[in-house]
Structure formats: C-alpha cells, structure tokens
Tab-separated table of C-alpha atoms in Angstrom:
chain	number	residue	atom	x	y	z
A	193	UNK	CA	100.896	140.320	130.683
A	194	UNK	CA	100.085	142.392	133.734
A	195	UNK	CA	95.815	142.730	133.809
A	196	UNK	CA	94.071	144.591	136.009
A	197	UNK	CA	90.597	143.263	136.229
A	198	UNK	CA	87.142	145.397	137.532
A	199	UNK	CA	83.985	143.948	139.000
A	200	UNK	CA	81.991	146.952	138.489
A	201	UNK	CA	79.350	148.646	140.425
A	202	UNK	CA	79.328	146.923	144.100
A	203	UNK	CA	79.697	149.937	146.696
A	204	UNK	CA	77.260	151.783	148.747
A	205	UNK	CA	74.150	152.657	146.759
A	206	UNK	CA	75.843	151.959	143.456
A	207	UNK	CA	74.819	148.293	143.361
A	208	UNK	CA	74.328	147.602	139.224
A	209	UNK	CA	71.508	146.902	137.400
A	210	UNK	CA	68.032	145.087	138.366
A	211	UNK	CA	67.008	142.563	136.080
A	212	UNK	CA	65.519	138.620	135.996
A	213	UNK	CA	69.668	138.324	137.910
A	214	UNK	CA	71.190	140.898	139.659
A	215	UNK	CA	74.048	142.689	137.942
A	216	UNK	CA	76.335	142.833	140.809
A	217	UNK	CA	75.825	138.894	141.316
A	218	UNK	CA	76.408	138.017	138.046
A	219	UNK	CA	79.663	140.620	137.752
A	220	UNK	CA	81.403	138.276	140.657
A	221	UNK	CA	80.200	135.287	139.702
A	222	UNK	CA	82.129	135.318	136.100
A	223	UNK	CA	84.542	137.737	136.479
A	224	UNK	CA	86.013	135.677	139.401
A	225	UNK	CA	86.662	133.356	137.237
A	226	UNK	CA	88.109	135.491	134.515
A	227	UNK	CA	90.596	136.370	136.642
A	228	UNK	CA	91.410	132.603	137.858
A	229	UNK	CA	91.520	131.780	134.439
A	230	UNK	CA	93.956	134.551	133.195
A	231	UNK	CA	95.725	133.056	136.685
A	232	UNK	CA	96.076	129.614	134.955
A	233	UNK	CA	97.435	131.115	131.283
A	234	UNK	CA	99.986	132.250	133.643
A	235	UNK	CA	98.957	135.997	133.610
A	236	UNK	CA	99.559	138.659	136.639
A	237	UNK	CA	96.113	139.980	137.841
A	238	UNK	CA	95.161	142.610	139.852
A	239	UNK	CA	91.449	142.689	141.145
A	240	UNK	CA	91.183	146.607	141.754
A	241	UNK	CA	87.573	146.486	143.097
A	242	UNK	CA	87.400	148.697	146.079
A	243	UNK	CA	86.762	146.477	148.794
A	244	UNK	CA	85.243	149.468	151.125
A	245	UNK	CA	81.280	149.142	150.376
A	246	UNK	CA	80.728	152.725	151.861
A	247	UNK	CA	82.580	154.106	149.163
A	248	UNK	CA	80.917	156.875	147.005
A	249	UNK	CA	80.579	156.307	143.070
A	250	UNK	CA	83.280	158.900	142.481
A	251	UNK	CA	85.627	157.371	145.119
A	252	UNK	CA	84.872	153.709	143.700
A	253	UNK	CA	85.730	155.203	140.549
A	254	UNK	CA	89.044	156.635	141.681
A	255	UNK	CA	89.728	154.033	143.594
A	256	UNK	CA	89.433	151.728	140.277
A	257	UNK	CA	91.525	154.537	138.070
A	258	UNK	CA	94.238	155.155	140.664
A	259	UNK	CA	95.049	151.241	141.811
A	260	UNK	CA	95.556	150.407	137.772
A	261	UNK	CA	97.916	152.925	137.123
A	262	UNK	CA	99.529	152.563	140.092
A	263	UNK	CA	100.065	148.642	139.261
A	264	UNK	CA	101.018	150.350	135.535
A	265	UNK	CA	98.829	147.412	134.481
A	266	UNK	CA	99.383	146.317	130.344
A	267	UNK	CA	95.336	145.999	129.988
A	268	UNK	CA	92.518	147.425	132.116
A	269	UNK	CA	89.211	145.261	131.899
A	270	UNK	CA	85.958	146.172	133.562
A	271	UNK	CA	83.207	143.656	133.898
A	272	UNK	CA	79.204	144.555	133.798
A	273	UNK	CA	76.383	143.209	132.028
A	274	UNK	CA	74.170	145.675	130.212
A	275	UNK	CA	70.304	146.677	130.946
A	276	UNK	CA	67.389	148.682	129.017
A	277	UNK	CA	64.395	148.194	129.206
A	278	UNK	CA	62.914	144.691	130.274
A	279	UNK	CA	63.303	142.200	127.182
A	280	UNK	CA	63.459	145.061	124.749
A	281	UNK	CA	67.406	144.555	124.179
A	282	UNK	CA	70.060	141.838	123.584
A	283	UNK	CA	73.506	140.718	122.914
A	284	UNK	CA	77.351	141.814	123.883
A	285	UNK	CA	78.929	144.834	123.413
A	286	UNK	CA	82.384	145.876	124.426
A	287	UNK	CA	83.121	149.545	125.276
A	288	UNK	CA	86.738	151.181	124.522
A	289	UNK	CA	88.528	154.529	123.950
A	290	UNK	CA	91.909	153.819	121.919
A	291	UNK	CA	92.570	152.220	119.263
A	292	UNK	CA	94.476	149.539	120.852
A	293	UNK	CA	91.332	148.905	123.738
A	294	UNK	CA	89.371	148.446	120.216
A	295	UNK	CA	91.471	145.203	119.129
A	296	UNK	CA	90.528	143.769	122.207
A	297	UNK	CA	86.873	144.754	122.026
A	298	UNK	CA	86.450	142.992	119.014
A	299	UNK	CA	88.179	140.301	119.381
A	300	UNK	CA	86.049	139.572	122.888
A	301	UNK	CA	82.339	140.095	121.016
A	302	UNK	CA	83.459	137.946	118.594
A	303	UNK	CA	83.922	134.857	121.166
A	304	UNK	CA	81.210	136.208	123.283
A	305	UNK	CA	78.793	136.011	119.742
A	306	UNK	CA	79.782	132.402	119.277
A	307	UNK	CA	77.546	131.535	122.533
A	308	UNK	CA	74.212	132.763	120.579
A	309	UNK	CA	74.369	136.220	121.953
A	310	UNK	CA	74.176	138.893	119.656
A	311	UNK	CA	77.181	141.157	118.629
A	312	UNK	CA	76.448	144.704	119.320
A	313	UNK	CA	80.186	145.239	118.664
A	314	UNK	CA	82.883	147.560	119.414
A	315	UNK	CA	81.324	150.938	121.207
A	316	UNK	CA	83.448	153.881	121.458
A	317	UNK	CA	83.322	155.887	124.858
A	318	UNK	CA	85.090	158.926	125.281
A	319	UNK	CA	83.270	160.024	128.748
A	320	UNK	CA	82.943	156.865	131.081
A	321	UNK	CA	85.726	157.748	133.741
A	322	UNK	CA	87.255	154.265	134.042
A	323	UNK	CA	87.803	154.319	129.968
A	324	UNK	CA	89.255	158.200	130.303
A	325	UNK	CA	91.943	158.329	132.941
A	326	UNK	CA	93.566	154.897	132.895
A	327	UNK	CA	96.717	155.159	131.098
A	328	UNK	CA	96.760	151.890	129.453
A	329	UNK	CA	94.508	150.310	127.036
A	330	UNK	CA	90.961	150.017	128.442
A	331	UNK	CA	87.873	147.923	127.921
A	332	UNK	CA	84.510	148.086	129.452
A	333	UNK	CA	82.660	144.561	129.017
A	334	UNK	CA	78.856	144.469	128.603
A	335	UNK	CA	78.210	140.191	127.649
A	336	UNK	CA	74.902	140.221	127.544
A	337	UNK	CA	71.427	142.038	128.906
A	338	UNK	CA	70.784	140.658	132.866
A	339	UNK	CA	66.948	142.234	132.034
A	340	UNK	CA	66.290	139.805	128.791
A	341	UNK	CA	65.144	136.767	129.390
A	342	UNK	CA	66.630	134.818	126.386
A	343	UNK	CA	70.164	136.591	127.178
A	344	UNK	CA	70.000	134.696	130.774
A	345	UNK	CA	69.177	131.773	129.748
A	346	UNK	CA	71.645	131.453	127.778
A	347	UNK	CA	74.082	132.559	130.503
A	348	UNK	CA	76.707	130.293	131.873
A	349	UNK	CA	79.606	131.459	133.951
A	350	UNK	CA	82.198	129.527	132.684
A	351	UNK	CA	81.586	130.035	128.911
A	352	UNK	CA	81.344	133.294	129.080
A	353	UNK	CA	84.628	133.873	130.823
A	354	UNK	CA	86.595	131.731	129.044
A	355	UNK	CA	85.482	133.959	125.923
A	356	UNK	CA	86.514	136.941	127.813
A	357	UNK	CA	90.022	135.171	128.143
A	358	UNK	CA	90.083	133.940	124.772
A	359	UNK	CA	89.191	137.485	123.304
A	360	UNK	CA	92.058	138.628	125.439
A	361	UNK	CA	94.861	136.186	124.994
A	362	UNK	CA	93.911	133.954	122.560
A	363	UNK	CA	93.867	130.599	124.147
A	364	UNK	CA	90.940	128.691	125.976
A	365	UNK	CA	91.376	127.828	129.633
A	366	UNK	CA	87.437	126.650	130.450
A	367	UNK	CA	87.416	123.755	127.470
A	368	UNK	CA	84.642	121.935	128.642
A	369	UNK	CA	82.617	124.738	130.104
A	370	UNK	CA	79.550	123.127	130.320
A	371	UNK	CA	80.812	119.574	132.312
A	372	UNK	CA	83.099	120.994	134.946
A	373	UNK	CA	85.201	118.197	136.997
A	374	UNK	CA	84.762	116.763	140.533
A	375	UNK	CA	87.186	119.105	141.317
A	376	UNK	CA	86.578	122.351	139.796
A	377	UNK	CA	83.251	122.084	141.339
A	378	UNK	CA	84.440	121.344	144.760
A	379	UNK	CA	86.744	124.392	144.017
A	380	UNK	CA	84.334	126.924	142.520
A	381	UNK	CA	82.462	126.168	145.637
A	382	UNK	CA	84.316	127.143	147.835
A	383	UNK	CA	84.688	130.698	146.919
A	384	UNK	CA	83.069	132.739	149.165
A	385	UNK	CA	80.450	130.723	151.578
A	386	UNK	CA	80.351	134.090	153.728
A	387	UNK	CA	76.962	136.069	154.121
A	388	UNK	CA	76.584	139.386	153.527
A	389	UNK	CA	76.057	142.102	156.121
A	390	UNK	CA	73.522	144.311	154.326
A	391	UNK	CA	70.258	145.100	155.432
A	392	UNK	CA	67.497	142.747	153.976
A	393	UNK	CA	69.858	139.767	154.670
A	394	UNK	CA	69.025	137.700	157.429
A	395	UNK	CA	71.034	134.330	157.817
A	396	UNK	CA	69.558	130.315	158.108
A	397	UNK	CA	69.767	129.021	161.407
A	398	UNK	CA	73.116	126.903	161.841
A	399	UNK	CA	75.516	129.229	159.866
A	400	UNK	CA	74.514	128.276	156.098
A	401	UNK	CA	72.646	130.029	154.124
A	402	UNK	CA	70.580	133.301	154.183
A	403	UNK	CA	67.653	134.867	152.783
A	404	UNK	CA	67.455	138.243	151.029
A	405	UNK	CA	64.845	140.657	150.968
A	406	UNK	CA	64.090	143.153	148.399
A	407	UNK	CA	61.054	144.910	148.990
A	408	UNK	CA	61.275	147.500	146.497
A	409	UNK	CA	61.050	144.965	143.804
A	410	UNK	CA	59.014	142.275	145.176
A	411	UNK	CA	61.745	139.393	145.505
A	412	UNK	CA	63.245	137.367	148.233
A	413	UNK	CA	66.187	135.472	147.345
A	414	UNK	CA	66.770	132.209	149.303
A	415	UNK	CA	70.712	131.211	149.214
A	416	UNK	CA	72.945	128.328	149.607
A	417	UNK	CA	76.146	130.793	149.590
A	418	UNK	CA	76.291	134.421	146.769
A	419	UNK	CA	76.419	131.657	143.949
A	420	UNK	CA	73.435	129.581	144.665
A	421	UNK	CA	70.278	130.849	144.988
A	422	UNK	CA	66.211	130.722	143.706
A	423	UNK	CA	64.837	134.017	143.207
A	424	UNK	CA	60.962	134.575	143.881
A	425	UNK	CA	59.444	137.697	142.493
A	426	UNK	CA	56.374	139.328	141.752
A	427	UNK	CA	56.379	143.178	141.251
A	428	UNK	CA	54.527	145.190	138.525
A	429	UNK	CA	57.420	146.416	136.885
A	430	UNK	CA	59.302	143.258	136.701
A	431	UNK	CA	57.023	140.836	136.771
A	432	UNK	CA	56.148	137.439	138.493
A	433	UNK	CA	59.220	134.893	137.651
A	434	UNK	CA	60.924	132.348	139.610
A	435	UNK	CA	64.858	131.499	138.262
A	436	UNK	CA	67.672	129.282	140.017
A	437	UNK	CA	70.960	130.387	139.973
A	438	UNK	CA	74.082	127.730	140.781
A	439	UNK	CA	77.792	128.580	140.256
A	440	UNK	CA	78.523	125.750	137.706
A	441	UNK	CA	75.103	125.894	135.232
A	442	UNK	CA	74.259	129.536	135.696
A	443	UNK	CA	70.731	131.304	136.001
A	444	UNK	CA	67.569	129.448	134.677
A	445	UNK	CA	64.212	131.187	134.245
A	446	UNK	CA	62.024	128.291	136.146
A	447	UNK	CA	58.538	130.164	135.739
C-alpha cells in the first residue's frame, strides 16, 4: 500500500498546540516512527510535510493536499494530538470524511483505546482542508490530549504508533513497545541530533545540546537533541510543572 503520512502543524507561526508537551514535538516524535514502522511491514511512505518553515498555513496546507495526490497515495494519514482546555478533556479520536477513511478511523481508536486512553471515536469532518481535497481516503489522527495530564502520562511513542499501524494494516511491528533493544535505541537516537534555528534556541557549548526559551508561557526547555528534554515551567495559565521527555519512555510529569 502506497501511504502518505502528515506531521501536522510545524511551519511559520502555525506551530500546534501548547500543553504539559508541545504538540509539534510530540507529532515528530511518534509519527516518525509510524512511518518507519509502515517502512518495516514493507509499505511505500511518503512524508508530505512541507519542509519550508516560512510557509503560510494555507500554503502548508496545499503543500500537504497537492504532494498526496500527486504521489496518488492509497491512504492519506495526518498526525496531531488534540487540546481543550487544560485537564478538562481526554482520550483519542480519529477524524474522517468517507466512508472508507471511517473503517480506518475506527479501527485505529480501537487500538489506540487498548492503551487506557479513552475512545472518543470516529468524528466526521466535512470542512478541515486536508480531509476535503485529497482524493483518496483520509484520516486525521488526534491519540490523545497533549494539555491533560493523565493522557501524557500515559504517552509512549512506540505504543502509540504501533497502534496507529495496527489500526491501519493490521499487524504489530513495535511488539515489545515498552523494552526497546540495544539497537533500536541506538537507532531511534540517532534521528535528528541537529538544533533548531528558531529564535529562543540557543545551543550548549561544544555542539550538543540547546536550551529553549519560551517566554510567553513561562518555560525553558533544556535538550539533549528534539527527543530528550526536561521542561521547567511556571506561568499562570499553565501552571508550575516540571516533565522529562526521552525518545524511548516518552513524557513524564516529574512535579
């Protein structure tokens, strides 16, 4: 099967939702390997996230639309995690517009449910552009809510991609999610060690690591590499938390 895969949000002031983890961070944290594990099932994959950060919204979107048809992809599968109002909601939900995309959306809340998140279900969307204008069935995935605290600590990369896959194909590819090997790790790690050149970023001395500043919500994130990181906030709207992040265990809420 021919997939084109989405890590939404991502360009120029469109950067996701703000919760106790970052939307965009978690987005390319799991879908990255979502689309290494449809790789493995022996899958074709196309990541059509714009890779120009000065994009607008409507070009990202276009840019998104245009690249799947183009690639007249079988499935089209966005990735996000959902957001309300700070601990107020929980649990997957998987958007879609055809019948067809709806198979898929319930198969994939159904997996994603078995984790302890709650299933929201299927959610029909007849006006979110990405769902509209690709020609091919289409799926918009929300896991879980990055601004509820129970809903990130249950988080985990690798479990909830491999129930992504499994919703999708039917077969497991992450079996032990939780106990990845020597190898995998070494692997995962090696992803993307590069440091982002944003404003608020400034890197460590000696070429690894960098801190990130976020004034607007109170936080400074110290990282490793974009998949290892402790968070520090205290802002009135969010709250005073500290939470680790690592690639292999996922985001825990320290205090």
């Amino acid at each position: 099967m021919k997939i084109a895969v989405d890590f939404g949000h991502g360009v120029n002031g469109d950067r996701g939702a703000e919760g106790y983890i970052s939307e965009e961070k978690l987005i390319r944290e799991y879908g990255q390997l979502v689309v290494d594990g449809l790789k493995t099932l022996g899958h074709i994959v196309i990541n059509v996230t714009p890779t120009q950060s000065v994009l607008t919204l409507g070009q990202s979107l276009a840019y998104r639309v245009n690249a799947t048809n183009n690639y007249n992809a079988d499935l089209f599968v966005s990735l996000h995690v959902n957001a309300f109002k700070k601990d107020k909601a929980r649990g997957c939900e998987v958007e879609y517009i055809s019948n067809r995309g709806k198979a898929y959306a319930d198969r994939i809340c159904s997996e994603i449910s078995k984790l302890g998140f709650i299933n929201r279900g299927s959610q029909l969307r007849n006006n979110l552009y990405v769902l509209k204008y690709t020609t091919m069935p289409a799926i918009l995935i929300e896991p879980f809510f990055c601004d509820n605290k129970e809903d990130c600590n249950l988080y985990n990369p690798k479990t909830i991609a491999n129930a992504i896959i499994k919703g999708i194909t039917g077969e497991d590819v992450y079996m032990d999610s939780k106990k990845p090997s020597e190898s995998e790790q070494n692997k995962m790690s090696e992803i993307d060690h590069s440091i982002p050149k944003s404003a608020g970023v400034y890197p460590f001395p000696g070429g690894l690591g960098y801190f990130e500043i976020l004034p607007g919500k109170g936080r400074l994130d110290l990282h490793l590499d974009r998949y290892n990181y402790l968070t520090i906030q205290d802002d009135e709207k969010e709250g005073n938390r500290v939470i680790i992040t690592t690639r292999t265990k996922g985001s825990k809420i320290l205090l």
